[in-house]
Coordinates of C-alpha atoms and ligand atoms in Angstrom, one line a residue:
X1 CA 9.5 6.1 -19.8
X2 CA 10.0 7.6 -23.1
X3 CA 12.4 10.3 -23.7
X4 CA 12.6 13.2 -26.5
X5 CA 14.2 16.2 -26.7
X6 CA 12.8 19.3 -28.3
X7 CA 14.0 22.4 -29.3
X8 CA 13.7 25.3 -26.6
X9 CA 10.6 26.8 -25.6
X10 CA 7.7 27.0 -23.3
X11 CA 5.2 24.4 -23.3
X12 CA 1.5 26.4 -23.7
X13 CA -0.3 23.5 -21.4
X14 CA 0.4 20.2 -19.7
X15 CA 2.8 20.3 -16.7
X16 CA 6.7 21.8 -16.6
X17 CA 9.2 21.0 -14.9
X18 CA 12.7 24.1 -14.3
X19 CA 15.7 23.4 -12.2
X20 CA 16.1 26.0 -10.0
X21 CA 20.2 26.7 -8.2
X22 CA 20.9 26.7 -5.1
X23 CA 21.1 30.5 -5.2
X24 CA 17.2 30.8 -5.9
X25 CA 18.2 31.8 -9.2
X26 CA 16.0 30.5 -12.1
X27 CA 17.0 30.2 -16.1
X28 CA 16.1 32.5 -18.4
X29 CA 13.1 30.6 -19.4
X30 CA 11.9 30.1 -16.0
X31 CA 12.7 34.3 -15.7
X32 CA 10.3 34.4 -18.8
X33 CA 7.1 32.0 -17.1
X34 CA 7.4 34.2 -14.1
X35 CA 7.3 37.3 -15.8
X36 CA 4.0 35.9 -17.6
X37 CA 2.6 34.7 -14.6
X38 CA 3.1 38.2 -12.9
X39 CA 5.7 37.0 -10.4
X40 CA 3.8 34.0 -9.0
X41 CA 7.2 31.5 -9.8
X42 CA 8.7 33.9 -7.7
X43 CA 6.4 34.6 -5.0
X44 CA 5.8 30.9 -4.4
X45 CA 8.9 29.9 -3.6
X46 CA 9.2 32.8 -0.9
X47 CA 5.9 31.7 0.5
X48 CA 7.3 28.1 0.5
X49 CA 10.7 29.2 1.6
X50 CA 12.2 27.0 -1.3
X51 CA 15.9 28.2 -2.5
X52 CA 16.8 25.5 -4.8
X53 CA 18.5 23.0 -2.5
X54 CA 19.7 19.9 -4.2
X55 CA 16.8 17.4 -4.0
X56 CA 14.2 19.8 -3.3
X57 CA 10.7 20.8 -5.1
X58 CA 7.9 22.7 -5.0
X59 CA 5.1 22.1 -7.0
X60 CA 2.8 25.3 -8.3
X61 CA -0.6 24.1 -9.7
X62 CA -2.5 26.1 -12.7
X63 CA -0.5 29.3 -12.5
X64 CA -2.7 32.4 -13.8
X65 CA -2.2 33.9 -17.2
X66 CA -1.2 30.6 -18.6
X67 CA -2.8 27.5 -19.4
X68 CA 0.0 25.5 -17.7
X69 CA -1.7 23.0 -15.2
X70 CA 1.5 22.7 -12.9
X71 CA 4.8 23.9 -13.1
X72 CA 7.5 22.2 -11.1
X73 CA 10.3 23.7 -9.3
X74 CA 13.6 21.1 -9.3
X75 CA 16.4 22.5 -6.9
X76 CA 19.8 21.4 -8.1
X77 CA 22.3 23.3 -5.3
X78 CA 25.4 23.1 -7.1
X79 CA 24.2 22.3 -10.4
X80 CA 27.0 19.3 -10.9
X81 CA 25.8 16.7 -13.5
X82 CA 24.6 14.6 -10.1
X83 CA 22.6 16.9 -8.7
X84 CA 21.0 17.3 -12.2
X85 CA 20.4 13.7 -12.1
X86 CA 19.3 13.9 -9.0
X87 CA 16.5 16.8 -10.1
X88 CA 15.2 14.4 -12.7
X89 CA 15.1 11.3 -10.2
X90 CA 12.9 13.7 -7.7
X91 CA 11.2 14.6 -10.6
X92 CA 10.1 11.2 -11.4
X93 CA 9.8 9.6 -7.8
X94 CA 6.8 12.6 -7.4
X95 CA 4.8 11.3 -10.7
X96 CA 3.0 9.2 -7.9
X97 CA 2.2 11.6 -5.5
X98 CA 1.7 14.9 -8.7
X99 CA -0.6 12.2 -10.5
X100 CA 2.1 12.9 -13.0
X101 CA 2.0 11.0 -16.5
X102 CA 3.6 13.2 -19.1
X103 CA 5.5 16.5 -18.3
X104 CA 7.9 18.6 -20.3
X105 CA 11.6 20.0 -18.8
X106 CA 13.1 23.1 -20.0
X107 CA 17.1 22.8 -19.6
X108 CA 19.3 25.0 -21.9
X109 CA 21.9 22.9 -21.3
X110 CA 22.1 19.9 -23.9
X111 CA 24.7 18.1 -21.5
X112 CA 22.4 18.8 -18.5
X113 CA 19.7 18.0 -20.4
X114 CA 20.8 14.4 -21.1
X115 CA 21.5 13.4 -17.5
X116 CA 18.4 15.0 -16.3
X117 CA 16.3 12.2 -18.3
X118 CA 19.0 9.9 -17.1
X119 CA 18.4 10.7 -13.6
X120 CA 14.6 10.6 -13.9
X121 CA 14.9 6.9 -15.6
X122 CA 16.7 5.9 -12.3
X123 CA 14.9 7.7 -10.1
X124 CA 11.4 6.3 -11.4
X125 CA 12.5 2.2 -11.8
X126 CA 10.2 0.5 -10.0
X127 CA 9.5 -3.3 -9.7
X128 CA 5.6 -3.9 -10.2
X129 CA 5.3 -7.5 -11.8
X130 CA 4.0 -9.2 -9.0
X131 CA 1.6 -6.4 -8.4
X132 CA -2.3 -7.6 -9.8
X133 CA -4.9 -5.4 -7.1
X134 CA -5.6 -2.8 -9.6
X135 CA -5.0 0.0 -7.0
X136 CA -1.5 -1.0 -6.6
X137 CA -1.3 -1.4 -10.7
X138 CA -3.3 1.7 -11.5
X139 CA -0.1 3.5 -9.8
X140 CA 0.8 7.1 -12.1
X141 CA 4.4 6.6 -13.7
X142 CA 5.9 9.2 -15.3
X143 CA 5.6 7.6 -19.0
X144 CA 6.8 10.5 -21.1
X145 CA 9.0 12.9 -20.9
X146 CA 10.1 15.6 -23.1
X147 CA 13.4 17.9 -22.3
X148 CA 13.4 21.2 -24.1
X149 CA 16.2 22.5 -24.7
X150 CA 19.5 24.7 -26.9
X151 CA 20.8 21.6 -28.8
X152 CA 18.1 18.8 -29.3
X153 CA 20.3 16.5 -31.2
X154 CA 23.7 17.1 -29.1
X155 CA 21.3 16.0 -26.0
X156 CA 20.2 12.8 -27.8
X157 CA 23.5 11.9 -28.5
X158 CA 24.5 12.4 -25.2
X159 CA 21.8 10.4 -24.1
X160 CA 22.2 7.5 -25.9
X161 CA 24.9 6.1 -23.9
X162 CA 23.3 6.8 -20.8
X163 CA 19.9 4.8 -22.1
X164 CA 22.4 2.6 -22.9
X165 CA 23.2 2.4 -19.1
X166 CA 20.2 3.1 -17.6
X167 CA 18.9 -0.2 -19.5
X168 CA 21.4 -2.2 -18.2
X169 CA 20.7 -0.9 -14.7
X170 CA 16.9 -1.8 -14.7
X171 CA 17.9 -5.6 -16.3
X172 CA 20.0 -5.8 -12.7
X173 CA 17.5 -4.2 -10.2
X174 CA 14.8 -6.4 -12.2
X175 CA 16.8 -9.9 -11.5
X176 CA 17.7 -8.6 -8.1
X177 CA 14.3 -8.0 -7.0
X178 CA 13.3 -11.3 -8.5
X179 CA 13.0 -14.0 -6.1
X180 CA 14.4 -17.1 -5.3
X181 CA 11.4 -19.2 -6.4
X182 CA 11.2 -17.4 -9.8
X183 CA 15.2 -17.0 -10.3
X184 CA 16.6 -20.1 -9.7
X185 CA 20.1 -20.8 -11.3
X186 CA 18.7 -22.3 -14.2
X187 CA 16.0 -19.4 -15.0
X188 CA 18.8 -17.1 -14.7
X189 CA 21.0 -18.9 -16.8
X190 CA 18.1 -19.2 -19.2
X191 CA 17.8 -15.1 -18.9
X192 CA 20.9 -14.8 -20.0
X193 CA 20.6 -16.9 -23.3
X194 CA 18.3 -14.2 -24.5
X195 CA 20.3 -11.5 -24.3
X196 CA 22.2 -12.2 -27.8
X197 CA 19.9 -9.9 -29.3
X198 CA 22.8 -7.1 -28.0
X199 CA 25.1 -8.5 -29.6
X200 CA 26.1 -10.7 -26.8
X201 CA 28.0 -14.2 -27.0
X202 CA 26.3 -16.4 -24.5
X203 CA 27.7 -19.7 -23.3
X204 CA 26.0 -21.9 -20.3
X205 CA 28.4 -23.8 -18.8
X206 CA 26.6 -26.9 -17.0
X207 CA 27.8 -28.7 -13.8
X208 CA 29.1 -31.9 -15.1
X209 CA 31.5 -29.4 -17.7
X210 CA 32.3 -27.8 -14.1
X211 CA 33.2 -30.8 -12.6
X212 CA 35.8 -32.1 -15.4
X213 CA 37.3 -28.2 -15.0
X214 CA 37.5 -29.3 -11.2
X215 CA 35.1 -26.9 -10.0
X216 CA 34.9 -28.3 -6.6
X217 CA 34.3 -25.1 -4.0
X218 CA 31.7 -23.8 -6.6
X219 CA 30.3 -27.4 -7.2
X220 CA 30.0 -28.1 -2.9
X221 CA 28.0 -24.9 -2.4
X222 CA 25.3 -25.9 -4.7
X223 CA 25.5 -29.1 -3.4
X224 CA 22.3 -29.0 -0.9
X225 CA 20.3 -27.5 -3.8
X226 CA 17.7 -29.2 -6.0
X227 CA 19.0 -26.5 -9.4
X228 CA 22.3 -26.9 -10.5
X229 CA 24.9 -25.1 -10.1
X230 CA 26.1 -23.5 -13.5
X231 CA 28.8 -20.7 -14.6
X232 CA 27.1 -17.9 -17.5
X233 CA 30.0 -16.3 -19.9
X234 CA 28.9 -13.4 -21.6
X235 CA 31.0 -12.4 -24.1
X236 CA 31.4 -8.3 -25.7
X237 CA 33.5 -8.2 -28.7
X238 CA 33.9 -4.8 -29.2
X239 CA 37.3 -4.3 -29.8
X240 CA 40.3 -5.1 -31.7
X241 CA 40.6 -9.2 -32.7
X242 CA 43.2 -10.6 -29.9
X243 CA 43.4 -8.2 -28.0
X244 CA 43.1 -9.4 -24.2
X245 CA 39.9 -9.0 -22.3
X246 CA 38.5 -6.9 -19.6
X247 CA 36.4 -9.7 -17.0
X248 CA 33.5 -9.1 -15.2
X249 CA 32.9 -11.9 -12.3
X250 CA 29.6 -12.0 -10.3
X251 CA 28.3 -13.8 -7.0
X252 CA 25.4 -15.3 -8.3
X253 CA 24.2 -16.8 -5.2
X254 CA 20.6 -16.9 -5.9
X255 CA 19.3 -17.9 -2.3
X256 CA 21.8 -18.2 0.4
X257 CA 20.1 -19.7 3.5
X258 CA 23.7 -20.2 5.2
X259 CA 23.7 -24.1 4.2
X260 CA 23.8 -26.0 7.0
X261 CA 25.5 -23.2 8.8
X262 CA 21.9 -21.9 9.0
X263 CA 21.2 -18.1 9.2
X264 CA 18.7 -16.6 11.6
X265 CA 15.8 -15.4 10.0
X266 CA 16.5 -11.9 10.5
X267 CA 19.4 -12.2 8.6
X268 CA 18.0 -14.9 5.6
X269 CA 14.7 -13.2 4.1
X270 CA 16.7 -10.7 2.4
X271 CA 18.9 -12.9 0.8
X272 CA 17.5 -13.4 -2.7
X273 CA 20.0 -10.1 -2.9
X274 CA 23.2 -12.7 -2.6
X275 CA 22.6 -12.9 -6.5
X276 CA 23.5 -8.9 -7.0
X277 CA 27.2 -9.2 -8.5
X278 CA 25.8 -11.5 -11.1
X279 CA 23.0 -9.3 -11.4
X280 CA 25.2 -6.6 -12.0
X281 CA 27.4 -8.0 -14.3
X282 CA 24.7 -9.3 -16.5
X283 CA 23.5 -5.5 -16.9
X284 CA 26.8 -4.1 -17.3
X285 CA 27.4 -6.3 -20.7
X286 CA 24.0 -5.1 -21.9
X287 CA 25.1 -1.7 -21.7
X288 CA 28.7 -2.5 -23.1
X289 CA 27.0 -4.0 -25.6
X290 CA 24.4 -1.7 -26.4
X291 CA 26.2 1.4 -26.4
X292 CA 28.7 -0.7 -28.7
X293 CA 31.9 0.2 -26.3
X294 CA 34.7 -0.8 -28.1
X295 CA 36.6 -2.9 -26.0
X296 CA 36.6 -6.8 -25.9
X297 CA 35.1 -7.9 -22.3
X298 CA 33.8 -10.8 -21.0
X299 CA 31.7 -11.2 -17.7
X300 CA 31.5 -14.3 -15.5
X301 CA 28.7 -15.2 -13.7
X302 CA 28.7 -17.9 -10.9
X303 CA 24.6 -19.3 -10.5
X304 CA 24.4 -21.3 -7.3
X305 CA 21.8 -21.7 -4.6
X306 CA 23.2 -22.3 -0.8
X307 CA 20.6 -24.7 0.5
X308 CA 20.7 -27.4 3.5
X309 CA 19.5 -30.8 2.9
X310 CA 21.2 -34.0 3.4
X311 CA 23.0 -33.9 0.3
X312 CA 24.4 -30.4 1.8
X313 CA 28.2 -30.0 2.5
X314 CA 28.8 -30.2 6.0
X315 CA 31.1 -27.9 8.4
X316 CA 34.7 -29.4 8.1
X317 CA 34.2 -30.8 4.6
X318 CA 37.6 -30.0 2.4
X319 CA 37.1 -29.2 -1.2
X320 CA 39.7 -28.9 -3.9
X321 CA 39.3 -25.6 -5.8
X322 CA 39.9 -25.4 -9.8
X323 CA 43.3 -23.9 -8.5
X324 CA 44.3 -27.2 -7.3
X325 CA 44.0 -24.9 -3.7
X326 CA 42.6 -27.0 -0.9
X327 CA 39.8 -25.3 1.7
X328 CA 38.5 -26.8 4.8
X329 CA 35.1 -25.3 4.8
X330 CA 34.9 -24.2 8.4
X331 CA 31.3 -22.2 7.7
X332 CA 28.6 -22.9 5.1
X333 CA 27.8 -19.4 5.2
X334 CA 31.1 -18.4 3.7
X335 CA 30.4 -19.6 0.4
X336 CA 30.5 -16.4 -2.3
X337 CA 34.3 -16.6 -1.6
X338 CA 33.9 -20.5 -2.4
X339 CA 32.1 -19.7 -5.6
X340 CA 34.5 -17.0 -6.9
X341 CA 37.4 -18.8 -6.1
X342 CA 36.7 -20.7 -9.0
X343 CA 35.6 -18.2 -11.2
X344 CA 38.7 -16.3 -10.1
X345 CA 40.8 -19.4 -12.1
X346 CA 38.5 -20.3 -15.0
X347 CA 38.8 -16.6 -15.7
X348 CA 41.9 -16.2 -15.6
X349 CA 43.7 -20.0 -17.2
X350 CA 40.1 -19.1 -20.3
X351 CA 40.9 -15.8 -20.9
X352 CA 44.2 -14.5 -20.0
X353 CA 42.7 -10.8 -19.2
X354 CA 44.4 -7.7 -19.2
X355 CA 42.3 -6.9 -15.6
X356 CA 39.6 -8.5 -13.6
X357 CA 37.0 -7.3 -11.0
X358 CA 35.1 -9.0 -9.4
X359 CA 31.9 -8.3 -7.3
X360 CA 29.8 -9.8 -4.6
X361 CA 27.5 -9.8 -1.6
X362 CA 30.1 -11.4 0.2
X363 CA 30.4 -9.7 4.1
X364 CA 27.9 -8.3 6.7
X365 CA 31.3 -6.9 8.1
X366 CA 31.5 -4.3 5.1
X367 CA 28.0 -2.9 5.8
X368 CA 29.4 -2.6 9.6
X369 CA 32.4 -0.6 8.1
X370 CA 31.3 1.3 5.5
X371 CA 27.1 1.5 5.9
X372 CA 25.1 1.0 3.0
X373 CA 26.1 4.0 0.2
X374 CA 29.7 2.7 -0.2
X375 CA 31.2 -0.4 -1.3
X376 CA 34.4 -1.6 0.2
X377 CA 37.2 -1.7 -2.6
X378 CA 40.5 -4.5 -2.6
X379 CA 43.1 -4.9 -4.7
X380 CA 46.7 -6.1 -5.7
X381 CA 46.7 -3.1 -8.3
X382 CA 47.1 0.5 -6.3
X383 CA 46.7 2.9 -9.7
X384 CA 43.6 0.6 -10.7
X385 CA 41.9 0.9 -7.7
X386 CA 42.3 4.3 -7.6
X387 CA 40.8 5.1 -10.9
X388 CA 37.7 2.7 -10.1
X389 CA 37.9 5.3 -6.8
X390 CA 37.8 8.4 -8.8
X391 CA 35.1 6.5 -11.4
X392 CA 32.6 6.0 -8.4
X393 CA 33.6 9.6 -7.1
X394 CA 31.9 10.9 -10.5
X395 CA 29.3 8.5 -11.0
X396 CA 28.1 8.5 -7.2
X397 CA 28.9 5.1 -6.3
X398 CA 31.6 5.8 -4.1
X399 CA 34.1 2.6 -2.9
X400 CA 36.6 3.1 -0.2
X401 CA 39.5 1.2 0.0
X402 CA 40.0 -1.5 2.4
X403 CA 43.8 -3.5 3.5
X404 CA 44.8 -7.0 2.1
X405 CA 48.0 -8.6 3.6
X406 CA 49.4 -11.6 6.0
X407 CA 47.9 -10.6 9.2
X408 CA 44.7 -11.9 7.0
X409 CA 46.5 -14.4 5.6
X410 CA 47.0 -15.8 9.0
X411 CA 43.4 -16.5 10.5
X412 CA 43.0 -18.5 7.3
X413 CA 45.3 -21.1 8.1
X414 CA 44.0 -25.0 8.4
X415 CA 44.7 -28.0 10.3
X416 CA 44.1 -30.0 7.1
X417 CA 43.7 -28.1 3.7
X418 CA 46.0 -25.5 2.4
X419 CA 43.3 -23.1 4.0
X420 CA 40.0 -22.7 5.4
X421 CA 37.0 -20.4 4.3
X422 CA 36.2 -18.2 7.3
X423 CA 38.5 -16.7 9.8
X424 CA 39.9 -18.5 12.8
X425 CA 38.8 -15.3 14.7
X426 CA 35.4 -14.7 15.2
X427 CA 34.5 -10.8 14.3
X428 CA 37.9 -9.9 13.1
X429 CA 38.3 -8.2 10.1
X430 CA 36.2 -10.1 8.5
X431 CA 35.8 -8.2 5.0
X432 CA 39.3 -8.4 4.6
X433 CA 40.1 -12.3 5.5
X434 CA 37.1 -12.9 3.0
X435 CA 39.1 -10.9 0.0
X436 CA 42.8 -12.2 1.5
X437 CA 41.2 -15.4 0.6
X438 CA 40.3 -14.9 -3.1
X439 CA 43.7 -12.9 -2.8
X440 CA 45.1 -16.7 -2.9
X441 CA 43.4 -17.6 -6.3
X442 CA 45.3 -14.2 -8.6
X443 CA 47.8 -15.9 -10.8
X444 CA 50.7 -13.9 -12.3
X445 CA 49.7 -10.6 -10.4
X446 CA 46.6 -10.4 -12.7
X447 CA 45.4 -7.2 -11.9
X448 CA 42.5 -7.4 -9.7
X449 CA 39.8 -5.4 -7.9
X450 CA 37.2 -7.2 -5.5
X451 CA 34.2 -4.7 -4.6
X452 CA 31.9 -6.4 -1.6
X453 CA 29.0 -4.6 -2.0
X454 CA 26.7 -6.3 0.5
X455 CA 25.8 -2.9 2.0
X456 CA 24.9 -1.6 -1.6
X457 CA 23.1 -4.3 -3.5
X458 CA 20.0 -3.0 -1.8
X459 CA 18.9 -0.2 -0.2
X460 CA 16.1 -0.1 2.4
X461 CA 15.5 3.3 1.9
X462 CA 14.7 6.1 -1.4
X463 CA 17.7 8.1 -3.1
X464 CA 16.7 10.1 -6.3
X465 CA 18.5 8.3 -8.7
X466 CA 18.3 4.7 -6.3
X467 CA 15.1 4.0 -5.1
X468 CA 14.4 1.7 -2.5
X469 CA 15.2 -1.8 -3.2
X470 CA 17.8 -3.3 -5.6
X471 CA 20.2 -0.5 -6.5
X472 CA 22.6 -2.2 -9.5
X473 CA 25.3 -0.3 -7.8
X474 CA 28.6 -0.9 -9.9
X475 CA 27.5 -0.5 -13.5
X476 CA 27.6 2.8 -13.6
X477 CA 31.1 3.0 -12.1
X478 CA 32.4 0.4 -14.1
X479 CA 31.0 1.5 -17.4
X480 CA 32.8 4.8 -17.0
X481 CA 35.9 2.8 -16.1
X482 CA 35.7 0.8 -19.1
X483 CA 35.0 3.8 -21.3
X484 CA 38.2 5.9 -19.7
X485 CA 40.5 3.3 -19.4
X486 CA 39.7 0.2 -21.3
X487 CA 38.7 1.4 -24.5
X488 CA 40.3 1.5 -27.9
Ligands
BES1 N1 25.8 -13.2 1.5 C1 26.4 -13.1 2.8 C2 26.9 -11.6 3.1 C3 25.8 -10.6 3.1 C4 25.3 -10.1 4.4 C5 25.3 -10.0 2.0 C6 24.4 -9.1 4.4 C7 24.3 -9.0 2.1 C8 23.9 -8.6 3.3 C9 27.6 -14.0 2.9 O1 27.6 -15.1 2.1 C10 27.8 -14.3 4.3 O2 27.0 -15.0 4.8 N2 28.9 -13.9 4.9 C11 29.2 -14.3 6.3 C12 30.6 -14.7 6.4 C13 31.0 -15.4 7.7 C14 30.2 -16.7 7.9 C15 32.4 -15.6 7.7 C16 28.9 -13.0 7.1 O3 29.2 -11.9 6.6 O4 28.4 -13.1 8.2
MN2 MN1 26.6 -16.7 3.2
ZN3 ZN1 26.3 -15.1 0.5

């Protein structure tokens, strides 16, 4: 969709779109329309007992005494940023239904103005490549948009950043709704090579260079696969020379079938979603990059495809991590933790960074404890995590912090390796012995923050800003981080 902003006024045809409070109340251009229209703005949303509820609308076609064809009523409750992001996400989720292809806003607010586009780029993402009966094609998008409102410029350069992110969140919903067939670990890995364009340092680390590193839990979970297994660094530097690095560590299991610890089917056909933490990393140092954050950061990603097959690894194997770490791998099905182990100590021994977070799809138990709109949050690093809190608080991705400690510890114990990858307890805490165990791989008290956002990755359902499918939850929280915390 193509955004502009445009100084204020009323539009004299075409559609238009006014956020409405949640006190009924409408701006003084909207005051001005239904004055013009004798009342009918008014009168309509009695009739349709609208009063400007967040995430409401109410659509009034060819309003007489103008030559308007529709004018579109946006309720925005409170009127925080969200809910105006929200207004422009219901905005553009209706294009479909409205037959909407171009449509002007009028928001005095430059600030508002800006995260109302925002919203309505998130809100109207949607995934069509694989779409060719032209009914399904011929499906209306909102393709331009034009805000009106006090201070066009100040709105663009609000809005830059925000394109900035709102371009890095479609890269991740696009490779999370890719599938396995299409993104294997080398098409990803190729993906990632053009992305220099940004700015962007790009360096494919292969699986014989993982080997000589010692790679071995990364190495064993691609082991069944016929792609290899390969690490993606993905380098921003945007700040001063030397200075140490933010990192950015992704699951990047592209298929995870469970290995020879087989999933159900129930449980495997949505699993081209394993790959999400990669996904989102690879978005999140677009945007870095292309809202040219000034901060030197550098994003992992770990491409690996959990496949039975006779060259599998097999319950009760032992691998030795990069860590020099031993791990009797109990389950197959536990690998993200296998795969970010590693990561975990390249990271760290490469880079020597000020702070790493890592995410993954890595528990069914977090979706169990926190449902799918919050991602469960660990760390060795209190005041971090609760700034990544307060970051997700504001962008709407809210985490919710979740224990580490030696009751965790405990199940992980092994009769033969220094540990072993699932808990001895069946069902018991299981988010928790998953993070204790990468936990074991944070050298000198790095700080660390591990979001499992299995319940988030995807959603099976609409929000305004997250449609159904791959969300790229995490970008946004983390690109505010990095621009509070991190930056020069
Ligand atoms: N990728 C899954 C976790 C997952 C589940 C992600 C649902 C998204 C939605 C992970 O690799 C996994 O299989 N975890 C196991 C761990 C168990 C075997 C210890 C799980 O959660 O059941
Ligand atoms: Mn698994
Ligand atoms: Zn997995």
């Amino acid at each position: 969709m193509k955004v502009s902003f445009s100084e204020l006024s009323l539009p004299q045809t075409g559609s238009l779109a006014l956020c409405v409070g949640g006190d009924g109340s409408l701006c003084a251009l909207g005051a001005q329309l239904d004055a013009l229209t004798q009342g009918a703005l008014t009168r309509a949303m009695k009739v349709e007992k609208f009063s400007g509820e967040a995430q409401s609308w109410l659509s009034i076609v060819a309003p007489a005494h103008t030559d308007l064809d529709r004018v579109i009523l946006l309720g925005t409750g409170e009127a925080s940023i969200l809910d105006i992001e929200n207004a422009g996400g219901v905005l553009a989720q209706k294009a479909e239904s409205l037959a909407l292809r171009e449509v002007f806003v009028a928001l005095a607010d430059s600030e508002q103005a800006a995260h109302f586009a925002y919203g309505a780029q998130l809100g109207g993402y949607r995934f069509d490549k694989y779409r060719t009966l032209e009914a399904l094609k011929a499906r209306c998008v909102l393709e331009t948009m034009t805000v009106a409102t006090t201070d066009a410029e100040k709105a663009l350069q609000a809005y830059m950043p925000l394109d900035a992110s709102a371009v890095g969140i479609a890269l991740t919903r696009d490779l999370v709704w890719e599938p396995a067939n299409v993104l294997t670990t080398e098409a990803f890995a190729e993906l990632c090579q053009t992305l220099t364009p940004y700015g962007l340092e790009v360096e494919v680390i292969d699986s014989k260079q993982m080997a000589a590193l010692g790679m071995g839990a990364m190495l064993g979970v691609g082991q069944g696969s016929m792609y290899e297994t390969l690490m993606v660094v993905i380098k921003h530097n945007g700040g001063a020379q030397g200075q140490s690095p933010i990192a950015f560590l992704g699951k990047g299991v592209v298929f995870d079938s469970g290995g020879l610890s087989l999933k159900p089917n129930s449980s495997m056909n949505t699993m081209k979603e394993d790959m999400g933490g990669a996904g989102t990393v690879a978005g999140l140092m677009v945007t870095l990059a292309k809202r040219q954050a000034k901060v030197n950061a550098i994003g992992v990603l770990g491409l690996v495809e959990n496949m039975p097959s006779d060259k599998a690894q097999r319950p009760s194997d032992v691998v030795t991590t990069m860590s020099g770490q031993t791990v009797e791998v109990m389950n197959t099905d536990a690998e993200g933790r296998l795969v970010l182990c590693d990561l975990l100590t390249y990271t760290q021994r490469t880079f020597k960074p000020r702070a790493m977070f890592d995410l993954a799809t890595l528990t069914g138990a977090i979706i169990t404890a926190l449902g799918d709109e919050m991602s469960g949050i660990f760390s060795n690093h209190d005041e971090l995590a609760a700034q990544v809190t307060r970051a997700g608080e504001l962008e709407g991705e809210l985490v919710w912090k979740m224990p580490l400690g030696d009751s965790f510890k405990r199940l992980l114990k092994s009769e033969i390796a220094d540990m072993r990858n699932n808990g001895t307890k069946l069902g018991v805490g299981g988010s928790s012995v998953a993070a204790q165990f990468l936990h074991n791989f944070i050298e000198n008290d790095t700080p660390w923050v591990h979001l499992d956002i299995a319940g988030t990755a995807w959603r099976s359902d609409n929000l305004p800003t997250k449609p159904k499918g791959a969300t790229g939850f995490g970008l946004r929280l983390l690109d505010r981080l990095v621009k509070e915390q991190f930056e020069d």
